CSV table of C-alpha atoms in Angstrom, one decimal:
chain,number,residue,atom,x,y,z
A,1,UNK,CA,0.2,-0.1,-0.1
A,2,UNK,CA,1.5,3.4,-1.0
A,3,UNK,CA,1.7,6.1,1.5
A,4,UNK,CA,1.2,9.8,0.3
A,5,UNK,CA,3.9,12.1,1.5
A,6,UNK,CA,2.5,15.6,2.2
A,7,UNK,CA,4.3,18.9,2.6
A,8,UNK,CA,3.5,22.6,3.1
A,9,UNK,CA,6.1,25.3,2.0
A,10,UNK,CA,5.7,28.9,3.0
A,11,UNK,CA,7.4,30.9,0.5
A,12,UNK,CA,8.1,34.7,2.0
A,13,UNK,CA,8.5,35.7,-1.7
A,14,UNK,CA,7.8,33.7,-4.8
A,15,UNK,CA,8.6,34.3,-8.3
A,16,UNK,CA,5.2,33.2,-10.1
A,17,UNK,CA,6.5,33.7,-13.9
A,18,UNK,CA,5.4,37.0,-13.9
A,19,UNK,CA,6.0,38.8,-11.2
A,20,UNK,CA,7.0,38.4,-7.2
A,21,UNK,CA,4.3,37.4,-4.8
A,22,UNK,CA,4.5,37.9,-1.0
A,23,UNK,CA,3.5,35.0,1.1
A,24,UNK,CA,2.9,32.0,-0.9
A,25,UNK,CA,2.0,28.4,0.3
A,26,UNK,CA,2.9,25.7,-1.7
A,27,UNK,CA,1.3,22.2,-0.8
A,28,UNK,CA,3.2,19.1,-2.2
A,29,UNK,CA,2.1,15.4,-2.0
A,30,UNK,CA,4.3,12.8,-3.6
A,31,UNK,CA,6.6,15.3,-5.2
A,32,UNK,CA,4.1,17.6,-7.1
A,33,UNK,CA,2.5,21.0,-6.4
A,34,UNK,CA,-1.3,19.8,-5.3
A,35,UNK,CA,-2.3,23.7,-4.7
A,36,UNK,CA,-0.4,27.1,-4.9
A,37,UNK,CA,-2.4,29.5,-2.4
A,38,UNK,CA,-1.2,33.2,-2.4
A,39,UNK,CA,-2.0,35.9,0.2
A,40,UNK,CA,-0.9,33.9,3.0
A,41,UNK,CA,1.1,36.5,5.5
A,42,UNK,CA,2.3,34.2,7.8
A,43,UNK,CA,3.6,30.5,8.0
A,44,UNK,CA,0.7,28.2,8.3
A,45,UNK,CA,1.3,25.4,11.1
A,46,UNK,CA,3.6,22.8,10.3
A,47,UNK,CA,4.7,24.5,7.0
A,48,UNK,CA,8.3,24.5,6.1
A,49,UNK,CA,9.6,28.1,5.9
A,50,UNK,CA,11.7,29.1,2.7
A,51,UNK,CA,12.7,32.8,3.6
A,52,UNK,CA,14.3,35.0,0.7
A,53,UNK,CA,13.1,35.0,-2.8
A,54,UNK,CA,11.8,31.4,-4.2
A,55,UNK,CA,12.3,30.4,-7.9
A,56,UNK,CA,11.1,27.5,-9.9
A,57,UNK,CA,14.1,24.9,-9.5
A,58,UNK,CA,16.5,25.6,-12.1
A,59,UNK,CA,17.5,23.2,-14.9
A,60,UNK,CA,21.3,22.8,-16.3
A,61,UNK,CA,20.6,21.8,-19.7
A,62,UNK,CA,24.4,20.9,-20.9
A,63,UNK,CA,26.8,19.2,-18.6
A,64,UNK,CA,30.0,17.2,-18.7
A,65,UNK,CA,30.5,16.3,-15.2
A,66,UNK,CA,34.4,15.1,-15.4
A,67,UNK,CA,35.1,18.6,-16.9
A,68,UNK,CA,34.7,19.8,-13.1
A,69,UNK,CA,38.2,18.4,-12.9
A,70,UNK,CA,39.8,21.0,-15.3
A,71,UNK,CA,38.7,23.9,-13.0
A,72,UNK,CA,41.7,26.1,-12.6
A,73,UNK,CA,44.1,23.6,-14.3
A,74,UNK,CA,42.9,24.9,-18.0
A,75,UNK,CA,42.8,28.7,-16.7
A,76,UNK,CA,46.8,28.4,-16.6
A,77,UNK,CA,48.6,30.1,-19.8
A,78,UNK,CA,46.9,30.7,-23.3
A,79,UNK,CA,45.8,28.6,-26.2
A,80,UNK,CA,42.8,27.5,-27.9
A,81,UNK,CA,39.7,25.4,-27.8
A,82,UNK,CA,41.8,22.9,-29.4
A,83,UNK,CA,44.8,23.1,-26.8
A,84,UNK,CA,41.9,23.0,-24.2
A,85,UNK,CA,40.8,19.7,-25.5
A,86,UNK,CA,43.9,17.7,-25.3
A,87,UNK,CA,43.9,18.3,-21.6
A,88,UNK,CA,40.4,17.3,-21.4
A,89,UNK,CA,41.1,14.2,-23.0
A,90,UNK,CA,43.9,13.4,-20.5
A,91,UNK,CA,41.4,13.6,-17.7
A,92,UNK,CA,38.8,11.5,-19.5
A,93,UNK,CA,41.5,8.9,-19.9
A,94,UNK,CA,41.5,8.4,-16.3
A,95,UNK,CA,37.8,7.7,-15.7
A,96,UNK,CA,36.6,4.6,-14.3
A,97,UNK,CA,32.9,3.8,-13.5
A,98,UNK,CA,33.8,4.0,-9.5
A,99,UNK,CA,35.9,7.4,-9.9
A,100,UNK,CA,33.2,9.0,-12.3
A,101,UNK,CA,30.3,7.8,-9.9
A,102,UNK,CA,32.6,10.0,-7.2
A,103,UNK,CA,33.3,12.7,-9.1
A,104,UNK,CA,29.9,13.1,-10.6
A,105,UNK,CA,28.0,12.7,-7.1
A,106,UNK,CA,30.2,15.9,-6.0
A,107,UNK,CA,29.5,17.8,-8.8
A,108,UNK,CA,25.9,17.5,-9.1
A,109,UNK,CA,25.7,18.2,-5.3
A,110,UNK,CA,27.5,21.3,-6.0
A,111,UNK,CA,24.7,21.9,-8.9
A,112,UNK,CA,22.1,21.4,-6.0
A,113,UNK,CA,23.9,23.8,-3.9
A,114,UNK,CA,23.5,26.5,-6.8
A,115,UNK,CA,19.7,25.7,-6.8
A,116,UNK,CA,19.6,23.2,-10.0
A,117,UNK,CA,17.0,20.7,-9.7
A,118,UNK,CA,17.8,18.8,-12.9
A,119,UNK,CA,20.7,18.2,-15.1
A,120,UNK,CA,21.3,17.0,-18.7
A,121,UNK,CA,24.3,15.2,-18.9
A,122,UNK,CA,25.8,15.3,-22.1
A,123,UNK,CA,27.6,11.6,-21.8
A,124,UNK,CA,30.1,10.2,-24.1
A,125,UNK,CA,32.8,8.4,-21.8
A,126,UNK,CA,31.1,4.8,-22.7
A,127,UNK,CA,33.8,2.4,-22.6
A,128,UNK,CA,37.3,1.4,-21.0
A,129,UNK,CA,40.3,3.1,-22.3
A,130,UNK,CA,41.1,1.5,-25.8
A,131,UNK,CA,37.5,1.1,-26.5
A,132,UNK,CA,36.7,-2.4,-24.7
A,133,UNK,CA,33.2,-2.4,-23.6
A,134,UNK,CA,32.8,-2.9,-19.6
A,135,UNK,CA,30.9,-6.3,-18.4
A,136,UNK,CA,27.8,-3.9,-18.0
A,137,UNK,CA,28.1,-2.0,-21.4
A,138,UNK,CA,26.6,1.0,-19.8
A,139,UNK,CA,28.7,0.9,-16.5
A,140,UNK,CA,29.6,4.3,-17.0
A,141,UNK,CA,26.0,5.9,-17.8
A,142,UNK,CA,24.7,3.7,-15.0
A,143,UNK,CA,27.3,5.5,-12.6
A,144,UNK,CA,26.0,9.2,-13.7
A,145,UNK,CA,22.7,7.9,-12.8
A,146,UNK,CA,23.6,6.6,-9.8
A,147,UNK,CA,25.2,9.8,-8.7
A,148,UNK,CA,22.5,11.9,-9.5
A,149,UNK,CA,20.4,9.8,-7.0
A,150,UNK,CA,22.8,10.0,-4.6
A,151,UNK,CA,23.4,13.7,-5.0
A,152,UNK,CA,19.4,14.8,-4.9
A,153,UNK,CA,19.0,15.9,-8.4
A,154,UNK,CA,17.0,14.6,-11.4
A,155,UNK,CA,19.2,13.6,-14.6
A,156,UNK,CA,18.6,13.2,-18.2
A,157,UNK,CA,21.4,10.9,-19.3
A,158,UNK,CA,22.0,12.2,-23.2
A,159,UNK,CA,23.7,9.3,-24.2
A,160,UNK,CA,25.9,10.7,-27.0
A,161,UNK,CA,27.1,8.8,-30.3
A,162,UNK,CA,30.7,9.6,-31.1
A,163,UNK,CA,32.0,7.8,-33.9
A,164,UNK,CA,35.0,9.8,-35.6
A,165,UNK,CA,37.6,12.4,-34.6
A,166,UNK,CA,36.2,14.3,-37.9
A,167,UNK,CA,34.9,14.2,-41.2
A,168,UNK,CA,36.1,10.7,-42.6
A,169,UNK,CA,38.5,10.2,-39.9
A,170,UNK,CA,38.5,7.3,-37.6
A,171,UNK,CA,38.4,8.0,-33.7
A,172,UNK,CA,41.7,8.7,-32.4
A,173,UNK,CA,43.6,7.0,-29.1
A,174,UNK,CA,41.3,9.2,-26.6
A,175,UNK,CA,38.1,8.9,-28.7
A,176,UNK,CA,38.4,5.1,-28.8
A,177,UNK,CA,36.7,4.9,-25.5
A,178,UNK,CA,33.8,7.1,-26.8
A,179,UNK,CA,32.9,5.2,-29.7
A,180,UNK,CA,30.5,2.3,-30.2
A,181,UNK,CA,32.0,2.0,-33.9
A,182,UNK,CA,28.6,2.5,-35.7
A,183,UNK,CA,25.4,4.5,-34.8
A,184,UNK,CA,23.5,1.1,-35.2
A,185,UNK,CA,25.9,-0.4,-32.3
A,186,UNK,CA,25.4,3.0,-30.2
A,187,UNK,CA,21.6,2.8,-30.8
A,188,UNK,CA,21.7,-1.2,-29.5
A,189,UNK,CA,23.8,-0.2,-26.5
A,190,UNK,CA,21.7,2.7,-25.3
A,191,UNK,CA,18.3,1.0,-25.7
A,192,UNK,CA,19.1,-1.1,-22.6
A,193,UNK,CA,19.4,2.0,-20.4
A,194,UNK,CA,15.8,3.0,-18.6
A,195,UNK,CA,14.0,5.8,-17.4
A,196,UNK,CA,13.1,5.7,-13.7
A,197,UNK,CA,11.7,8.3,-11.3
A,198,UNK,CA,14.8,10.7,-11.1
A,199,UNK,CA,16.3,9.8,-14.5
A,200,UNK,CA,15.1,9.8,-18.4
A,201,UNK,CA,17.0,8.5,-21.0
A,202,UNK,CA,17.9,11.0,-24.2
A,203,UNK,CA,20.0,11.2,-27.0
A,204,UNK,CA,22.9,13.0,-28.4
A,205,UNK,CA,24.8,13.6,-31.8
A,206,UNK,CA,28.4,14.8,-30.6
A,207,UNK,CA,29.0,16.9,-33.3
A,208,UNK,CA,28.7,16.7,-37.1
A,209,UNK,CA,32.7,16.0,-37.4
A,210,UNK,CA,31.8,12.9,-34.8
A,211,UNK,CA,29.0,11.1,-36.4
A,212,UNK,CA,29.4,10.5,-40.0
A,213,UNK,CA,26.5,12.1,-42.1
A,214,UNK,CA,24.8,8.9,-43.4
A,215,UNK,CA,24.4,7.7,-39.8
A,216,UNK,CA,22.7,10.9,-38.5
A,217,UNK,CA,19.5,9.5,-39.3
A,218,UNK,CA,20.1,6.4,-37.0
A,219,UNK,CA,20.4,8.6,-34.0
A,220,UNK,CA,17.7,11.0,-34.8
A,221,UNK,CA,15.4,7.9,-35.5
A,222,UNK,CA,16.1,6.3,-32.3
A,223,UNK,CA,15.2,9.6,-30.4
A,224,UNK,CA,12.2,9.9,-32.6
A,225,UNK,CA,10.9,6.6,-31.7
A,226,UNK,CA,11.1,7.0,-28.1
A,227,UNK,CA,10.1,10.9,-28.2
A,228,UNK,CA,13.2,11.8,-26.2
A,229,UNK,CA,15.3,14.9,-26.4
A,230,UNK,CA,18.3,15.0,-28.8
A,231,UNK,CA,20.9,17.6,-28.1
A,232,UNK,CA,24.1,18.2,-30.4
A,233,UNK,CA,27.1,20.6,-30.3
A,234,UNK,CA,26.6,22.9,-33.1
A,235,UNK,CA,28.9,25.6,-34.9
A,236,UNK,CA,31.0,25.9,-31.5
A,237,UNK,CA,33.9,26.7,-33.7
A,238,UNK,CA,34.6,28.1,-37.2
A,239,UNK,CA,36.8,25.5,-37.6
A,240,UNK,CA,34.2,22.7,-37.6
A,241,UNK,CA,32.1,24.9,-40.2
A,242,UNK,CA,35.3,25.3,-42.4
A,243,UNK,CA,35.8,21.4,-42.4
A,244,UNK,CA,31.9,21.0,-42.9
A,245,UNK,CA,31.9,23.0,-45.9
A,246,UNK,CA,34.9,21.3,-47.3
A,247,UNK,CA,33.4,17.8,-46.6
A,248,UNK,CA,29.8,18.3,-47.6
A,249,UNK,CA,29.6,21.8,-49.2
A,250,UNK,CA,27.3,23.0,-46.9
A,251,UNK,CA,27.1,24.5,-43.0
A,252,UNK,CA,26.6,21.9,-40.1
A,253,UNK,CA,23.6,23.2,-39.8
A,254,UNK,CA,21.9,22.6,-43.1
A,255,UNK,CA,23.4,19.0,-42.7
A,256,UNK,CA,21.9,18.3,-39.8
A,257,UNK,CA,18.5,19.6,-41.3
A,258,UNK,CA,19.1,17.6,-44.4
A,259,UNK,CA,19.2,14.4,-42.3
A,260,UNK,CA,16.3,14.7,-40.2
A,261,UNK,CA,18.1,16.2,-36.8
A,262,UNK,CA,16.4,19.2,-36.4
A,263,UNK,CA,13.0,19.6,-34.7
A,264,UNK,CA,11.3,20.6,-31.6
A,265,UNK,CA,12.7,18.1,-29.3
A,266,UNK,CA,16.5,18.7,-30.5
A,267,UNK,CA,18.5,21.5,-28.9
A,268,UNK,CA,21.3,22.7,-30.4
A,269,UNK,CA,24.1,23.3,-28.0
A,270,UNK,CA,26.4,26.7,-28.2
A,271,UNK,CA,25.1,27.7,-31.8
A,272,UNK,CA,27.8,30.3,-31.8
A,273,UNK,CA,28.9,30.8,-35.5
A,274,UNK,CA,25.6,30.6,-37.7
A,275,UNK,CA,24.4,32.2,-40.9
A,276,UNK,CA,21.2,34.0,-41.5
A,277,UNK,CA,20.0,30.8,-43.2
A,278,UNK,CA,20.9,28.5,-40.1
A,279,UNK,CA,19.1,31.0,-37.8
A,280,UNK,CA,16.1,30.3,-40.0
A,281,UNK,CA,16.6,26.4,-40.0
A,282,UNK,CA,16.8,26.3,-36.5
A,283,UNK,CA,13.9,28.7,-35.6
A,284,UNK,CA,11.4,27.7,-38.2
A,285,UNK,CA,11.9,23.7,-37.1
A,286,UNK,CA,11.4,24.9,-33.3
A,287,UNK,CA,15.1,23.6,-32.7
A,288,UNK,CA,16.2,24.8,-29.2
A,289,UNK,CA,19.2,26.8,-28.3
A,290,UNK,CA,21.5,26.0,-25.0
A,291,UNK,CA,23.8,28.6,-24.6
A,292,UNK,CA,26.5,28.2,-22.2
A,293,UNK,CA,28.3,31.8,-21.8
A,294,UNK,CA,30.4,30.7,-18.9
A,295,UNK,CA,32.3,28.2,-21.0
A,296,UNK,CA,32.1,30.0,-24.2
A,297,UNK,CA,33.8,32.9,-22.9
A,298,UNK,CA,36.1,30.7,-21.0
A,299,UNK,CA,37.2,28.8,-24.4
A,300,UNK,CA,37.3,32.1,-26.5
A,301,UNK,CA,34.4,30.5,-28.8
A,302,UNK,CA,32.4,33.8,-29.1
A,303,UNK,CA,29.0,35.2,-28.5
A,304,UNK,CA,26.2,33.4,-30.2
A,305,UNK,CA,23.5,35.0,-32.1
A,306,UNK,CA,20.8,34.3,-29.1
A,307,UNK,CA,18.0,37.3,-29.7
A,308,UNK,CA,18.2,36.2,-33.5
A,309,UNK,CA,17.6,32.7,-32.8
A,310,UNK,CA,15.2,33.3,-30.0
A,311,UNK,CA,13.3,36.0,-32.4
A,312,UNK,CA,13.1,33.0,-35.4
A,313,UNK,CA,11.6,30.6,-32.8
A,314,UNK,CA,14.2,28.4,-31.4
A,315,UNK,CA,13.9,28.4,-27.2
A,316,UNK,CA,16.6,29.4,-25.0
A,317,UNK,CA,18.1,27.4,-22.4
A,318,UNK,CA,21.2,27.4,-20.4
A,319,UNK,CA,24.0,25.0,-19.4
A,320,UNK,CA,27.3,25.3,-17.2
A,321,UNK,CA,29.0,22.9,-19.8
A,322,UNK,CA,32.8,22.4,-18.7
A,323,UNK,CA,31.8,23.8,-15.1
A,324,UNK,CA,34.3,26.5,-15.2
A,325,UNK,CA,31.4,27.7,-12.6
A,326,UNK,CA,28.3,26.3,-11.8
A,327,UNK,CA,26.1,29.3,-11.4
A,328,UNK,CA,22.8,29.5,-13.5
A,329,UNK,CA,22.3,32.6,-12.6
A,330,UNK,CA,25.9,33.8,-13.7
A,331,UNK,CA,24.8,32.0,-16.8
A,332,UNK,CA,21.5,34.1,-17.2
A,333,UNK,CA,23.2,37.2,-16.4
A,334,UNK,CA,26.3,36.7,-18.9
A,335,UNK,CA,23.5,36.3,-21.7
A,336,UNK,CA,22.3,39.8,-21.6
A,337,UNK,CA,25.7,41.3,-20.5
A,338,UNK,CA,27.0,39.7,-23.4
A,339,UNK,CA,24.8,41.1,-25.8
A,340,UNK,CA,25.2,44.4,-24.2
A,341,UNK,CA,28.6,44.5,-25.2
A,342,UNK,CA,28.6,43.1,-28.4
A,343,UNK,CA,25.7,45.6,-29.5
A,344,UNK,CA,26.7,48.4,-27.0
A,345,UNK,CA,22.5,48.6,-26.2
A,346,UNK,CA,20.8,47.2,-23.1
A,347,UNK,CA,17.7,45.5,-22.3
A,348,UNK,CA,17.7,42.4,-24.9
A,349,UNK,CA,15.9,40.4,-22.6
A,350,UNK,CA,14.0,40.8,-19.3
A,351,UNK,CA,14.9,39.4,-16.0
A,352,UNK,CA,11.8,37.3,-16.3
A,353,UNK,CA,12.6,36.0,-20.0
A,354,UNK,CA,16.1,34.9,-18.5
A,355,UNK,CA,14.7,33.0,-15.4
A,356,UNK,CA,12.5,31.2,-17.8
A,357,UNK,CA,15.4,29.8,-19.7
A,358,UNK,CA,17.2,29.2,-16.5
A,359,UNK,CA,14.0,27.0,-15.3
A,360,UNK,CA,10.8,26.1,-17.5
A,361,UNK,CA,12.3,26.1,-21.0
A,362,UNK,CA,15.6,24.3,-19.6
A,363,UNK,CA,13.6,21.6,-18.0
A,364,UNK,CA,11.7,21.4,-21.4
A,365,UNK,CA,14.8,20.9,-23.5
A,366,UNK,CA,15.5,17.9,-21.3
A,367,UNK,CA,12.3,16.1,-21.8
A,368,UNK,CA,10.9,17.2,-18.4
A,369,UNK,CA,7.8,19.4,-19.3
A,370,UNK,CA,6.3,18.8,-16.1
A,371,UNK,CA,8.8,20.8,-14.1
A,372,UNK,CA,9.9,24.6,-14.1
A,373,UNK,CA,7.0,26.4,-12.5
A,374,UNK,CA,5.6,27.0,-9.4
A,375,UNK,CA,1.9,26.0,-10.6
A,376,UNK,CA,-0.4,22.9,-9.4
A,377,UNK,CA,0.4,19.8,-11.3
A,378,UNK,CA,3.9,20.3,-11.6
A,379,UNK,CA,6.8,18.8,-10.1
A,380,UNK,CA,7.5,20.4,-7.0
A,381,UNK,CA,11.2,22.0,-7.4
A,382,UNK,CA,12.1,25.1,-5.8
A,383,UNK,CA,15.1,27.4,-5.4
A,384,UNK,CA,15.2,30.0,-2.6
A,385,UNK,CA,17.7,32.9,-2.9
A,386,UNK,CA,18.7,34.8,0.1
A,387,UNK,CA,17.5,38.6,0.0
A,388,UNK,CA,19.6,39.8,2.8
A,389,UNK,CA,23.3,39.1,1.7
A,390,UNK,CA,25.6,41.5,1.0
A,391,UNK,CA,24.8,41.1,-2.7
A,392,UNK,CA,20.9,41.4,-2.4
A,393,UNK,CA,20.3,43.3,0.0
A,394,UNK,CA,18.8,46.7,-0.7
A,395,UNK,CA,16.3,46.1,-3.8
A,396,UNK,CA,12.6,45.8,-3.1
A,397,UNK,CA,11.3,42.4,-2.8
A,398,UNK,CA,9.0,43.0,-5.9
A,399,UNK,CA,12.3,43.5,-8.3
A,400,UNK,CA,13.3,40.2,-7.2
A,401,UNK,CA,13.7,38.9,-10.5
A,402,UNK,CA,15.9,41.8,-11.3
A,403,UNK,CA,17.9,40.9,-8.2
A,404,UNK,CA,18.4,37.4,-8.9
A,405,UNK,CA,19.5,37.4,-12.4
A,406,UNK,CA,21.6,40.7,-12.2
A,407,UNK,CA,23.1,40.6,-8.5
A,408,UNK,CA,22.8,37.1,-7.0
A,409,UNK,CA,25.2,34.3,-7.3
A,410,UNK,CA,25.2,30.6,-6.4
A,411,UNK,CA,26.2,31.6,-3.1
A,412,UNK,CA,22.8,33.0,-2.4
A,413,UNK,CA,21.2,29.9,-2.7
A,414,UNK,CA,19.6,28.7,0.5
A,415,UNK,CA,17.1,26.2,-0.1
A,416,UNK,CA,16.8,24.0,-3.1
A,417,UNK,CA,13.7,21.6,-3.1
A,418,UNK,CA,13.6,18.7,-5.7
A,419,UNK,CA,10.7,17.0,-6.3
A,420,UNK,CA,9.0,18.1,-3.1
A,421,UNK,CA,12.3,16.9,-0.8
A,422,UNK,CA,14.2,19.4,0.8
A,423,UNK,CA,18.1,18.4,-0.6
A,424,UNK,CA,19.4,21.9,0.4
A,425,UNK,CA,18.7,23.4,3.8
A,426,UNK,CA,20.1,26.8,4.8
A,427,UNK,CA,22.8,26.5,2.5
A,428,UNK,CA,23.6,22.7,3.5
A,429,UNK,CA,23.1,19.9,1.3
A,430,UNK,CA,21.3,17.2,3.4
A,431,UNK,CA,22.7,14.0,1.2
A,432,UNK,CA,26.3,15.0,0.8
A,433,UNK,CA,27.8,16.3,4.2
A,434,UNK,CA,30.9,18.3,2.8
A,435,UNK,CA,30.7,18.7,-0.9
A,436,UNK,CA,33.8,20.8,-1.3
A,437,UNK,CA,35.8,18.0,0.6
A,438,UNK,CA,33.9,15.5,-1.5
A,439,UNK,CA,35.0,17.5,-5.0
A,440,UNK,CA,38.5,17.6,-3.7
A,441,UNK,CA,38.6,14.2,-3.1
A,442,UNK,CA,37.3,12.9,-6.3
A,443,UNK,CA,39.3,15.5,-8.1
A,444,UNK,CA,42.6,14.1,-6.8
A,445,UNK,CA,41.8,10.9,-7.4
A,446,UNK,CA,41.8,11.5,-11.3
A,447,UNK,CA,45.1,13.3,-10.8
A,448,UNK,CA,46.6,10.4,-9.0
């Protein structure tokens, strides 16, 4: 017999998509919101009190968990995306299911401390070094799913097809453990992965250079058959565009369009160096755009045409990608501030629009349409930001959305509720007792 669990959360201030409302009671049963009551000036008896500004849980739509081990290390000296990639490979070479679980558990705990309730893990380290499958061919993916459960976060595992090192080139030594050999073998392996309460299985094309054009449709068809999200790194570097033109006589976006990859359940990650035709193809097909500004600036990728993409019909989501920092508020802020620098004008997005990109639209990009809003029937995901820190003190509470986007940081997150479960309480993770120590130990294990 199933026992129904009920909780009431009292929100001192709540962002209800269009405005900040003081005194809101949110009733939760079995992880979903059953009622939202406004004009509740004091906490009801027995309610859990969330003081500050409460937003819907944030969605980190693009993550490579093991890149967290690179933080600090890759900021030494100069170089390009391609020299950064060589150092990234050296860490990927050392991962095992056990070390990946330990690192991902700590990274996902860091995300929950930053108010993230769902992560999209773009997962391509599938096999042992050299490409030999583990006894369980999905051991690495299962390690990530287990790590998410241990950290109290939901996950969409975007199992990634990664078959070549470039157009017409076999995988290099590092990439052998990423490759299943063919899209058909990739599909066979990841078909064994199953959804569960906290996890959903999606698909990814690593990039047009990593999946031969003739095999793109296999990956897209797998996702279409399962109505699953499909993500792809797209035009992050001009070198990728040049190589695609040389190999196929078109842009990466056109190549994806011609092979049936674009569509409303597809999200292009970065979408940095696009032509006007590319923007029209992405927007017209309803393909989403996941921008990762802190990584894009860290790697000197450039500033993508997010405004034009959104106007063309491409929904916007946000990710922390390489985890140079894990702070979805900073990702949202960077969207607007980058565009201000590029155009020398202000006001390209409202704070509300950026919060939607960080919450509802991010969840939708990961296949969780039932999350990202404080509304009856939705998953009970809540992120509470302090309004009395040195960064946030002063503005009127009704300007909470602006305060969150343009002043607050992940350090201001006081509470995170995931599916009704109070995972971060007063800034402390309740499942991973010492997140900094867990991170330090996990990263050190990869350096050893």
